[in-house]
Coordinates of C-alpha atoms and ligand atoms in Angstrom, one line a residue:
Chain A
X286 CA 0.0 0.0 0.0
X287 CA 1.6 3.2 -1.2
X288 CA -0.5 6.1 -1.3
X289 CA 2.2 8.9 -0.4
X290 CA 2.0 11.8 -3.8
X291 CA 4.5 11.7 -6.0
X292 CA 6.0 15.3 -7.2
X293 CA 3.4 16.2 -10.0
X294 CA 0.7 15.7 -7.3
X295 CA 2.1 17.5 -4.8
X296 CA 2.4 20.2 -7.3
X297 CA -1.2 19.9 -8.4
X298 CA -2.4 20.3 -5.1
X299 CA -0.3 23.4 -4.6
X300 CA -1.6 24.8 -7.5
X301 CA -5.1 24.6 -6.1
X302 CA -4.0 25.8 -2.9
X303 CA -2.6 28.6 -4.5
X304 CA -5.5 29.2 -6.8
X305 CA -8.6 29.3 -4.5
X306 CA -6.5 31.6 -1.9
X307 CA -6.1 34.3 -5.0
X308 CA -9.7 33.6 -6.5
X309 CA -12.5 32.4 -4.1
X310 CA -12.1 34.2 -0.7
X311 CA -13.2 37.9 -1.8
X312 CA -16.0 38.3 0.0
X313 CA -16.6 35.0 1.0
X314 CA -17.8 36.6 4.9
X315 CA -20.5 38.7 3.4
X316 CA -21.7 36.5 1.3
X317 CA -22.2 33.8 3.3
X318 CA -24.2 36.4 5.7
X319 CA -26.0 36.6 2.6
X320 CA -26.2 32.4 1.7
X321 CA -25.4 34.4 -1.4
X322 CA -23.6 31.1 -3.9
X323 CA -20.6 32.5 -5.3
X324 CA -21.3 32.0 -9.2
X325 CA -18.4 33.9 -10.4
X326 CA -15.8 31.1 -7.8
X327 CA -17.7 28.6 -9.4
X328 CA -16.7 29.9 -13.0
X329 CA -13.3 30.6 -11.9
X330 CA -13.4 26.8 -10.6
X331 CA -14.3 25.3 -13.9
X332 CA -12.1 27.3 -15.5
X333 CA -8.9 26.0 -13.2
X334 CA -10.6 22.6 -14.1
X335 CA -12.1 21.4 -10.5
X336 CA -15.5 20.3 -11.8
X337 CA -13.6 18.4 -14.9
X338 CA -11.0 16.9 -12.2
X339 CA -12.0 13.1 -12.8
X340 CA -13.4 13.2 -16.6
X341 CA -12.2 11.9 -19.3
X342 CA -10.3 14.6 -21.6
X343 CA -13.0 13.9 -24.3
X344 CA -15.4 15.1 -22.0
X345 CA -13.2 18.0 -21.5
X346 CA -12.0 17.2 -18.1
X347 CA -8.3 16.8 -16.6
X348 CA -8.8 13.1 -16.4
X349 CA -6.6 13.0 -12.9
X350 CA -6.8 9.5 -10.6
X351 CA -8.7 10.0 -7.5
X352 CA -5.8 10.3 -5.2
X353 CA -4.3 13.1 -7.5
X354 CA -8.2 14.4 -7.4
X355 CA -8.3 14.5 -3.1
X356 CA -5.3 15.9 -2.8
X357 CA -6.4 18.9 -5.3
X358 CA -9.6 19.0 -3.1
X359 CA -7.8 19.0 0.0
X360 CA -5.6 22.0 -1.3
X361 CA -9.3 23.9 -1.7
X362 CA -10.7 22.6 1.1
X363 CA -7.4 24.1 3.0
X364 CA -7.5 27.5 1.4
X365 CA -10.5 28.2 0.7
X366 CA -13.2 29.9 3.1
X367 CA -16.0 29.2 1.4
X368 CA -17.2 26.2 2.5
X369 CA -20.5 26.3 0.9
X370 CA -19.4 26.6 -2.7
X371 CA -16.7 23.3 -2.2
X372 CA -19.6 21.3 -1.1
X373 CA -21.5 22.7 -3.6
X374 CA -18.6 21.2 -6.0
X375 CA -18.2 18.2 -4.3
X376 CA -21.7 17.2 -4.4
X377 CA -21.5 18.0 -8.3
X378 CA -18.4 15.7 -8.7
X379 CA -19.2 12.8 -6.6
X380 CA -23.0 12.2 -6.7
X381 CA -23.5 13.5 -10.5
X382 CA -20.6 13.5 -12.6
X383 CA -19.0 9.9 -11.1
X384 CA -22.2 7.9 -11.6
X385 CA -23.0 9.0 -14.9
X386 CA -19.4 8.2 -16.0
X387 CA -19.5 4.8 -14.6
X388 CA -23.2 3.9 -15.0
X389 CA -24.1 6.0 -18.0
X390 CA -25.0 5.0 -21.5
X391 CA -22.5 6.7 -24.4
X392 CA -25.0 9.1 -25.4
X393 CA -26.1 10.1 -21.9
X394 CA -22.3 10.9 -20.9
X395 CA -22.0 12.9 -24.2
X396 CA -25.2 14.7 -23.8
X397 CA -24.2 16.2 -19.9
X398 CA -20.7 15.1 -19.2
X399 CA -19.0 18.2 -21.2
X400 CA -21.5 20.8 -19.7
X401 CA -20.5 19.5 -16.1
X402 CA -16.9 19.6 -16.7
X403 CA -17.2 22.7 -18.3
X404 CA -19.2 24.5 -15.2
X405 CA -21.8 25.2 -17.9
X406 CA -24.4 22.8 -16.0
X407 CA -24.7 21.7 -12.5
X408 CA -25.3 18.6 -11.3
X409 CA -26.6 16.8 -7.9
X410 CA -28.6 14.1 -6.8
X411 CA -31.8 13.3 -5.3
X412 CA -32.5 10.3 -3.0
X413 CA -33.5 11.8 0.7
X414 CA -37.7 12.7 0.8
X415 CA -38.9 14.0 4.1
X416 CA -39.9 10.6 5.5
X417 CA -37.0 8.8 4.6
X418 CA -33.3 10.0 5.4
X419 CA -31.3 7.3 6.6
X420 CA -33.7 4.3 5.5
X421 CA -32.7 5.4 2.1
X422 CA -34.0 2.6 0.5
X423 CA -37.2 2.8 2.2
X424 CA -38.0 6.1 -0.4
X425 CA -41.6 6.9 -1.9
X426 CA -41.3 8.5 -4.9
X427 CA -42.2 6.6 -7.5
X428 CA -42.1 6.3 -11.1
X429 CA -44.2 4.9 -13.7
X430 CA -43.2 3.7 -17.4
X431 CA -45.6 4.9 -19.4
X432 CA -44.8 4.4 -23.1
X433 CA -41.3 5.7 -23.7
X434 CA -41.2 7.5 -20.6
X435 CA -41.3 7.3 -16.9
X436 CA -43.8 9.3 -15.1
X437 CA -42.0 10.2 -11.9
X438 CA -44.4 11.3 -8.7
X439 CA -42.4 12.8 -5.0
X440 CA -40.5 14.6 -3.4
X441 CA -37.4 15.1 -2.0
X442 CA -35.3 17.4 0.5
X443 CA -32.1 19.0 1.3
X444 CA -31.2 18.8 -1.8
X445 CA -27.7 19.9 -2.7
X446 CA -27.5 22.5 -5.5
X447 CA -31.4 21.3 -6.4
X448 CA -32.0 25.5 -6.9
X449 CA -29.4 25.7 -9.1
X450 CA -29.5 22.9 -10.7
X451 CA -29.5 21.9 -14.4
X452 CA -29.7 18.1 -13.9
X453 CA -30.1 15.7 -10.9
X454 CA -30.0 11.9 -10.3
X455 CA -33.8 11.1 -9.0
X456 CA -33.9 7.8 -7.2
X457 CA -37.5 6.2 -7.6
X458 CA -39.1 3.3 -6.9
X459 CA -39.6 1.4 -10.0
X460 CA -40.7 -1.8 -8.4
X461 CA -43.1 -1.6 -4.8
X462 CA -42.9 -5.0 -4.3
X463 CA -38.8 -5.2 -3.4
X464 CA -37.2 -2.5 -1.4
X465 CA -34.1 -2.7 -2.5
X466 CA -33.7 -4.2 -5.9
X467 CA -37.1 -1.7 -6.9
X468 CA -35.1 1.5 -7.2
X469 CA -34.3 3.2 -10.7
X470 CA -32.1 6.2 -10.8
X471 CA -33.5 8.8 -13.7
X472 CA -31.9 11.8 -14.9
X473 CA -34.1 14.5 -14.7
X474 CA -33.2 18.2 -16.4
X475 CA -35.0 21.1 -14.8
X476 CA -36.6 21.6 -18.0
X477 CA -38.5 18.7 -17.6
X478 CA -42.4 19.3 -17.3
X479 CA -43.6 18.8 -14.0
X480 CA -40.0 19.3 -12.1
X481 CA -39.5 22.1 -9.9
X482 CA -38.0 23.6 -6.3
X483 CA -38.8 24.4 -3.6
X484 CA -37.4 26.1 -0.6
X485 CA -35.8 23.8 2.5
X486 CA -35.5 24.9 6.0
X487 CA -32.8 27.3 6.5
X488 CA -29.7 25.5 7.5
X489 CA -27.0 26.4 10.4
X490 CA -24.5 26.3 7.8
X491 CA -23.2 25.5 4.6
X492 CA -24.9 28.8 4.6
X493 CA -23.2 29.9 0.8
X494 CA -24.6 26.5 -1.0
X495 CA -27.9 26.4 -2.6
X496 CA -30.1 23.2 -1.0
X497 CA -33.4 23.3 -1.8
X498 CA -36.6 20.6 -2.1
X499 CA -37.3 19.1 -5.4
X500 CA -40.8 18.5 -6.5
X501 CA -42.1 15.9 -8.8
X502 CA -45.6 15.5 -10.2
X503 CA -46.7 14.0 -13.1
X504 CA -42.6 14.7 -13.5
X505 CA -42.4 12.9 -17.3
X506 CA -38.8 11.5 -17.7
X507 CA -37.9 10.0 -21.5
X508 CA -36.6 6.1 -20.8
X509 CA -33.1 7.0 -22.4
X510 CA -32.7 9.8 -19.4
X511 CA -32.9 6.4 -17.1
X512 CA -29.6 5.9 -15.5
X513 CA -28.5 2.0 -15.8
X514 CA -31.2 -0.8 -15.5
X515 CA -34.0 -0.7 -14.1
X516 CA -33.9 -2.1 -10.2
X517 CA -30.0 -0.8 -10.4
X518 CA -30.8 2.2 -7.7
X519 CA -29.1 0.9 -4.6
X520 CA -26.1 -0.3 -6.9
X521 CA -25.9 3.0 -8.6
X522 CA -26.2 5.0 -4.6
X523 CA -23.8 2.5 -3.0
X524 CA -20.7 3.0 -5.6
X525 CA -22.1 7.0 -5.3
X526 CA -21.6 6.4 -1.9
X527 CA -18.1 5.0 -1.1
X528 CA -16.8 7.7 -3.7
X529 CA -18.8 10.5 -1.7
X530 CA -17.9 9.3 1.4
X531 CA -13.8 8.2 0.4
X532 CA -13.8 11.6 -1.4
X533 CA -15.7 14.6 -0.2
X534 CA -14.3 15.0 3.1
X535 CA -10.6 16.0 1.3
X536 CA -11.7 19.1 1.6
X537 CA -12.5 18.8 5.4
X538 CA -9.0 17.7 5.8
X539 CA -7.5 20.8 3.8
X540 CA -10.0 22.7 6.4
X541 CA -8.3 20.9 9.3
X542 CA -4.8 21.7 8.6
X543 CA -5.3 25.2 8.3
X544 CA -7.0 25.4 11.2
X545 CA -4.3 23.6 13.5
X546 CA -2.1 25.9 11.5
X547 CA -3.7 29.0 13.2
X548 CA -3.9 27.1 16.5
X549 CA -0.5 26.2 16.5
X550 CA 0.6 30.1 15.6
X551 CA -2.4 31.7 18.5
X552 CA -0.8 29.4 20.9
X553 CA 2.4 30.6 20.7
X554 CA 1.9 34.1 20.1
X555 CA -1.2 34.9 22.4
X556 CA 0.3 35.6 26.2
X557 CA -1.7 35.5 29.1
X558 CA 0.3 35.9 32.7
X559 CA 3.7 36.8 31.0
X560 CA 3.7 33.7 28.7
X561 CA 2.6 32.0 25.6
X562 CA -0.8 29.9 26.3
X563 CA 1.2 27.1 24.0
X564 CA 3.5 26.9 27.6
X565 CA -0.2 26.0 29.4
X566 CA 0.1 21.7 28.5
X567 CA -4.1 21.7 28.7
X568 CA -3.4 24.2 25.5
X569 CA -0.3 22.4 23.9
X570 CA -1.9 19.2 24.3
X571 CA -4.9 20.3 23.0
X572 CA -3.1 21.0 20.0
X573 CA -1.6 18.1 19.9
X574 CA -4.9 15.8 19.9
X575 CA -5.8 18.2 16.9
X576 CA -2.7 17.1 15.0
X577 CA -3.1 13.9 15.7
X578 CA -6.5 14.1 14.4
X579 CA -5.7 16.1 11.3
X580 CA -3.0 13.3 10.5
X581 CA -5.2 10.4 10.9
X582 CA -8.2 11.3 8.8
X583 CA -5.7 12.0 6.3
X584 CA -4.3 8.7 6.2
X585 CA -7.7 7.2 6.5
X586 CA -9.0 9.2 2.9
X587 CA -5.9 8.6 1.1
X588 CA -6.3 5.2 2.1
X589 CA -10.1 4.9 0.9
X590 CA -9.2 7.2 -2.1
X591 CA -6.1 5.3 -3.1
X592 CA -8.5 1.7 -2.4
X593 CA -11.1 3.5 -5.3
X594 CA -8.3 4.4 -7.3
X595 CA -7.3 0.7 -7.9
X596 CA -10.7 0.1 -9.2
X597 CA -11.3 -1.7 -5.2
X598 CA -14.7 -1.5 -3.6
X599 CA -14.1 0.3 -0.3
X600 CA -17.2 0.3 2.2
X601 CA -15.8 -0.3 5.3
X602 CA -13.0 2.0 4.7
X603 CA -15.3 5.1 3.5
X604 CA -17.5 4.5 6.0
X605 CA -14.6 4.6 8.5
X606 CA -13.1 7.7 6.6
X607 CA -16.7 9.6 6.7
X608 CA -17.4 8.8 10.3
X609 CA -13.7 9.4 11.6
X610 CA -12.7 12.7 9.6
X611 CA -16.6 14.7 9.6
X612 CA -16.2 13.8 13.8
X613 CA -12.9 15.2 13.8
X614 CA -13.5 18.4 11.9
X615 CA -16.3 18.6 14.5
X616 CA -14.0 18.3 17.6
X617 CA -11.1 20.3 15.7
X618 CA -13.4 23.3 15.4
X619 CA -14.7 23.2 19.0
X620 CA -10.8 23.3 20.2
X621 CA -9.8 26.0 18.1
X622 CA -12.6 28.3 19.6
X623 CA -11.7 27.0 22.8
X624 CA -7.6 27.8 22.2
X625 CA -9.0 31.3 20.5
X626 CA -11.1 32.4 23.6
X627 CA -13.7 35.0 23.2
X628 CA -12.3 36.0 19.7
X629 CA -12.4 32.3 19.1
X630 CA -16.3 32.8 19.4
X631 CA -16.3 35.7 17.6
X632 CA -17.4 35.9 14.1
X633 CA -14.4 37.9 13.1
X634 CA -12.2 34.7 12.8
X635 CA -13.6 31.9 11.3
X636 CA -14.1 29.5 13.8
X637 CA -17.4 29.7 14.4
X638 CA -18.6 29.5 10.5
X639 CA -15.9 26.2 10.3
X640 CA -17.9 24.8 13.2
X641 CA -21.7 25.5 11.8
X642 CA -20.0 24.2 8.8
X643 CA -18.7 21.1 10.0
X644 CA -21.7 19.8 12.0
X645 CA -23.5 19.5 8.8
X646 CA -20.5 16.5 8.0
X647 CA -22.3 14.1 10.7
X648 CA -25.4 13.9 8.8
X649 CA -24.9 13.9 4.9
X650 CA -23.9 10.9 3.2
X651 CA -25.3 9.2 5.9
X652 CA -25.3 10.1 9.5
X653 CA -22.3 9.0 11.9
X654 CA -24.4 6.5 13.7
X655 CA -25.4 4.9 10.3
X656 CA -21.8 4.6 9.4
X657 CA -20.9 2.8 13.2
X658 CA -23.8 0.4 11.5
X659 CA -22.1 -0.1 8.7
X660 CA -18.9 -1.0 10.4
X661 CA -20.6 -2.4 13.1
X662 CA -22.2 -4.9 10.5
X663 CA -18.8 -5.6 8.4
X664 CA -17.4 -7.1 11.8
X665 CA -20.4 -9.3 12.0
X666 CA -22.3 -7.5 15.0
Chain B
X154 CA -13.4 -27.6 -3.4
X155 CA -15.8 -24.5 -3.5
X156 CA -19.5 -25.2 -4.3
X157 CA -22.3 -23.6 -3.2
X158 CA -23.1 -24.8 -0.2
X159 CA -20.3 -22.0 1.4
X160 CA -22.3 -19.5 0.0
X161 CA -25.3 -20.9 1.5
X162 CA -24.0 -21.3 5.0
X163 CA -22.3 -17.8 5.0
X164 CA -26.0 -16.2 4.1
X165 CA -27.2 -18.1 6.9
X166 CA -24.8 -17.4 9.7
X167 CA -24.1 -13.4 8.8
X168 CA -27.0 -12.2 6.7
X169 CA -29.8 -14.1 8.3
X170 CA -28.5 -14.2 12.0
X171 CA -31.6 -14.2 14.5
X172 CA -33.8 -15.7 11.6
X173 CA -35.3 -19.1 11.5
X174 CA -32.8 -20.6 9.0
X175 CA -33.4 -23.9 8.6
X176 CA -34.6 -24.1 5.3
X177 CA -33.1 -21.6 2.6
X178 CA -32.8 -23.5 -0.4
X179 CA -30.3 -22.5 -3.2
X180 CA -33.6 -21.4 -5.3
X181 CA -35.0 -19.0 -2.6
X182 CA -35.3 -15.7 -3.8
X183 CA -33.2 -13.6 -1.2
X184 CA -34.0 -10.3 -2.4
X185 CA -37.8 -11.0 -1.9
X186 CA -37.8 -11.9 1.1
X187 CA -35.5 -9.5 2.4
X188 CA -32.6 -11.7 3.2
X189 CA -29.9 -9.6 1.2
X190 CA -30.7 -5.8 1.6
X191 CA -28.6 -2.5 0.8
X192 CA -26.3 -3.6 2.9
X193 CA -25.9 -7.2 2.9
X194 CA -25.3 -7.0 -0.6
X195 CA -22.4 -5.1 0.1
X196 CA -21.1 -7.4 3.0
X197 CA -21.8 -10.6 0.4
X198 CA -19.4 -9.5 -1.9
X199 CA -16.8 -8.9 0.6
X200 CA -16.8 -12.3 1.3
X201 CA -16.9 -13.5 -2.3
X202 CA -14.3 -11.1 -3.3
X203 CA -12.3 -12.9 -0.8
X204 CA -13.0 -16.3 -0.4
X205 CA -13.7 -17.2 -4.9
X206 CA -10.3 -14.5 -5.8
X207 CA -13.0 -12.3 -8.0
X208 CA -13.3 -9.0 -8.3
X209 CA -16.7 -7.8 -8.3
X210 CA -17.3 -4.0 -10.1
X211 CA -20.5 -2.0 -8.6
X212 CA -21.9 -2.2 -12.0
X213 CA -22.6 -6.2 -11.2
X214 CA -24.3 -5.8 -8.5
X215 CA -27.5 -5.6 -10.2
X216 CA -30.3 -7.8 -8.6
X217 CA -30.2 -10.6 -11.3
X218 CA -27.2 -11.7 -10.0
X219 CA -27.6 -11.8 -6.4
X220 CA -31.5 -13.3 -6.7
X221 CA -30.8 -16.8 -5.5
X222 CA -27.8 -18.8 -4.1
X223 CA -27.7 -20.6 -7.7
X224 CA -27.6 -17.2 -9.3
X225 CA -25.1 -16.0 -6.9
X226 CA -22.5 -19.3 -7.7
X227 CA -23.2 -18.8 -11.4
X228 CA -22.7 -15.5 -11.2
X229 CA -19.0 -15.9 -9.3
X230 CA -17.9 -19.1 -11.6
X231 CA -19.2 -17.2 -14.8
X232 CA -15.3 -16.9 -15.7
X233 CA -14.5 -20.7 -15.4
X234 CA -17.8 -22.0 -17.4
Ligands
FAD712 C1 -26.2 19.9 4.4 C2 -27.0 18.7 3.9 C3 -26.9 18.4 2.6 C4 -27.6 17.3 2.1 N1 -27.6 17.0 0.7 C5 -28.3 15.9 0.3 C6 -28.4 15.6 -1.2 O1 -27.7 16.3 -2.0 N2 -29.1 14.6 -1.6 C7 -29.8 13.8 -0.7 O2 -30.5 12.9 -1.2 N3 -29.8 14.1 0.6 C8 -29.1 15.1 1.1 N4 -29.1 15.4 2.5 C9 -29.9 14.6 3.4 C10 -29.1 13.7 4.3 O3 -28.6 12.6 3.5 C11 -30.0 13.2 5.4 O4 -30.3 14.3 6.2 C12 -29.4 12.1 6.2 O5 -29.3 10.9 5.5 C13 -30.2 11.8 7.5 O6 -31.6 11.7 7.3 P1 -32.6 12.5 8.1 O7 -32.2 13.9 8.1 O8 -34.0 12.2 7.6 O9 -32.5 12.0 9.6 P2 -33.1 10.6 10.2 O10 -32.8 9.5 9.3 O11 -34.5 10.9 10.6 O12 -32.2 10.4 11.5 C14 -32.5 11.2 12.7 C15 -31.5 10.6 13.8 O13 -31.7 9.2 14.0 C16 -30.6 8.5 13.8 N5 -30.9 7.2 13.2 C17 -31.8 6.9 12.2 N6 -31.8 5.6 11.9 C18 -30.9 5.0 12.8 C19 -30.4 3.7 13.0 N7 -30.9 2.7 12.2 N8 -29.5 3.5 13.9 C20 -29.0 4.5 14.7 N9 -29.4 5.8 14.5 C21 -30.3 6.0 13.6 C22 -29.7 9.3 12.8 O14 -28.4 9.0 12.9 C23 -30.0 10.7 13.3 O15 -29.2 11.0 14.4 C24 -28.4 16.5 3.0 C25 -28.4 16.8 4.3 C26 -27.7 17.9 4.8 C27 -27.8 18.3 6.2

């Protein structure tokens, strides 16, 4: 197992570190005041080639292995203060543009996968409804083939860049009578008739990333927009899955280190009774928990990633990588206010938005305790 | 020498601990009845990855292949037939 980055990569990553420090903080505080989605970053990020990371080069993308792709996303996820807009990406790259590349039929990936590399569309996908979050496969929404087309009826929530969305992936039940081989997976274009959004609770954070409901009725869907076989739902949100959950928390790592790095520089700068806090141990080894934490989750993505990026299935490992590095971000935010004292609970720094952000990591792509099930059912409990 | 019959045991011991098992027959539809779900699929092909050296891509883990204990075994010998 050698998952270390060779120069190129380390270079890549750089690169990104370097670009979204120049391009995507401007105004990132107001706008997320705002939840104001920062179109122009999002431009800026297509043109750098974020959304294209993983696609093929005939698609328009940089056609980069996943372990070259993390580490680009942990570079954002490190420099970048915008939380909101690199989930917004994420969500784009791993639960739109990854299935339809492995699951999609020639003429679907040429009719959307250019326009997603390119920034020109955005992409998501669409499986949680309001009665039905973590018994996934216990959904409602159905769809009906009628003809040459499904007729898709439901609706689903929190739905990551649904507002601004020009395609999702729709899960549906295709089948009633079997839970988990019934599910289809439909692409559905916002032009469709019988599509559209609506508003979702306002959130605690990810405050800059448009999530919205989606609403289906009498939602018609032309058969070729149906993504793999019919009853090939939970195959199509399990690989979806591992990559989301192996892949999307690069960024949270990025986050991490930059925050220790702050930590690290407070603690030896700040004095309170004639000396540095870092001289308190209950500070230093505070800080020292942090980097423990920072290195770990690391090790436990590049592991996952470099496990995808030999073509491996991975679902203990991304379940372990999602639970382990969202709970640490968590944590790692907590003790940075806590090292930062009352400015640390100021919304000057950025604590604060880090830890409204971060919460939100325990709960999409599956909750923590749903990932201790997972694990907890690999081991045979 | 692999047959079937591992396949069948394993179902019974991990995926249908707790469950009267006394019965599943290698024609049983597992999906129906609930026996492999979202993620006992997942935690099947762990175990045939391992124990039948195959490597199993997510776009095989359609429900055709993982209907029965006889689809299962034809679907992990489909390389020797
Ligand atoms: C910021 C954000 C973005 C999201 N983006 C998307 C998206 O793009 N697409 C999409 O489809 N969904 C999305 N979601 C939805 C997300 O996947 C669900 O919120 C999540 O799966 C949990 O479902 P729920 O909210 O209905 O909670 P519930 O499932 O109702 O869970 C409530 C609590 O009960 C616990 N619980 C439930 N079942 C068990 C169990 N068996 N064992 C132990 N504990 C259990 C949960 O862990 C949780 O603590 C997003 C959510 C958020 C917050």
């Amino acid at each position: 197992m050698d998952f270390s980055l060779n120069e190129d990569q380390v270079a890549f990553k750089n690169a990104a570190i370097e670009f979204a420090g120049r391009e995507l903080n401007e105004g990132a505080k107001q706008r997320e005041r705002d939840r104001e989605f920062n179109q122009a970053g999002w431009d800026k990020c297509a043109r750098f080639g974020i959304q294209g990371l993983t696609l093929p080069q005939r698609y328009g993308g940089l056609e980069m292995d996943v372990l070259t792709s993390i580490a680009a996303m942990e570079g954002m996820g490190y420099a970048c203060s915008d939380s909101g807009l690199l989930f917004s990406l994420n969500s784009h790259i791993w639960t739109c543009e990854m299935p339809i590349l492995k699951f999609g039929t020639d003429v679907q990936k040429d009719k959307y996968l250019t326009g997603l590399a390119n920034g020109s569309l955005k992409g998501g996908h669409a499986m949680t409804e309001p009665n039905f979050g973590s018994d996934a496969f216990g959904i409602k929404c159905k769809a009906v083939k009628k003809g040459n087309s499904y007729v898709l009826n439901g609706t689903k929530t929190f739905i990551t860049n649904a507002p601004l969305a020009d395609i999702l992936l729709v899960f549906a039940v295709t089948d009633t009578s079997n839970k988990f081989s019934g599910l289809s997976v439909f692409l559905v274009e916002k032009s469709f008739p019988g599509f559209s959004i609506g508003t979702c609770e306002e959130l605690m954070g990810l405050r800059t990333c448009p999530i919205g409901e989606v609403l289906l009725q009498e939602c018609e869907v032309p058969e070729e927009n149906r993504l793999g076989n019919e009853g090939a739902g939970a195959a199509i949100f399990n690989s979806e899955m591992e990559y989301e959950r192996s892949c999307l928390f690069a960024t949270h790592v990025g986050a991490m280190e930059k925050i220790l790095e702050e930590c690290i520089d407070y603690a030896k700068n700040r004095e309170q009774f004639g000396k540095p806090i870092g001289s308190n141990q209950s500070i230093s080894h505070k800080i020292a928990d942090m980097k423990v934490r920072v290195e770990l989750s690391r090790l436990i993505l590049y592991k996952a990633a470099w496990m995808k990026a030999q073509g491996k299935r991975a679902p203990i490992e991304s379940a372990m990588a999602k639970l382990y590095i969202s709970e640490s971000y968590v944590q790692n935010c907590l003790d940075a206010i806590q090292i930062h004292g009352g400015y640390g609970y100021s919304t000057e720094l950025d604590f604060e938005r880090h830890l409204r952000d971060s919460v939100a990591g325990r709960i999409y792509s599956g909750t923590s305790e749903i990932q201790r099930n997972i694990i907890a059912q690999f081991l045979g409990i | 020498m692999k047959d079937n019959e591992i396949i069948r045991q394993f179902i019974m011991s991990e995926l249908m601990r707790g469950k009267n098992v006394s019965d599943l027959k290698v024609t049983d539809n597992l999906i129906e009845t609930g026996v492999i779900d979202s993620l006992g699929i997942q935690i099947l092909i762990s175990f045939l990855e391992k124990n039948f050296s195959v490597s199993i891509a997510d776009e095989d883990l359609i429900p055709d292949n993982f209907e029965t204990i006889d689809a299962i075994w034809a679907f992990v010998t489909r390389g020797e037939q």
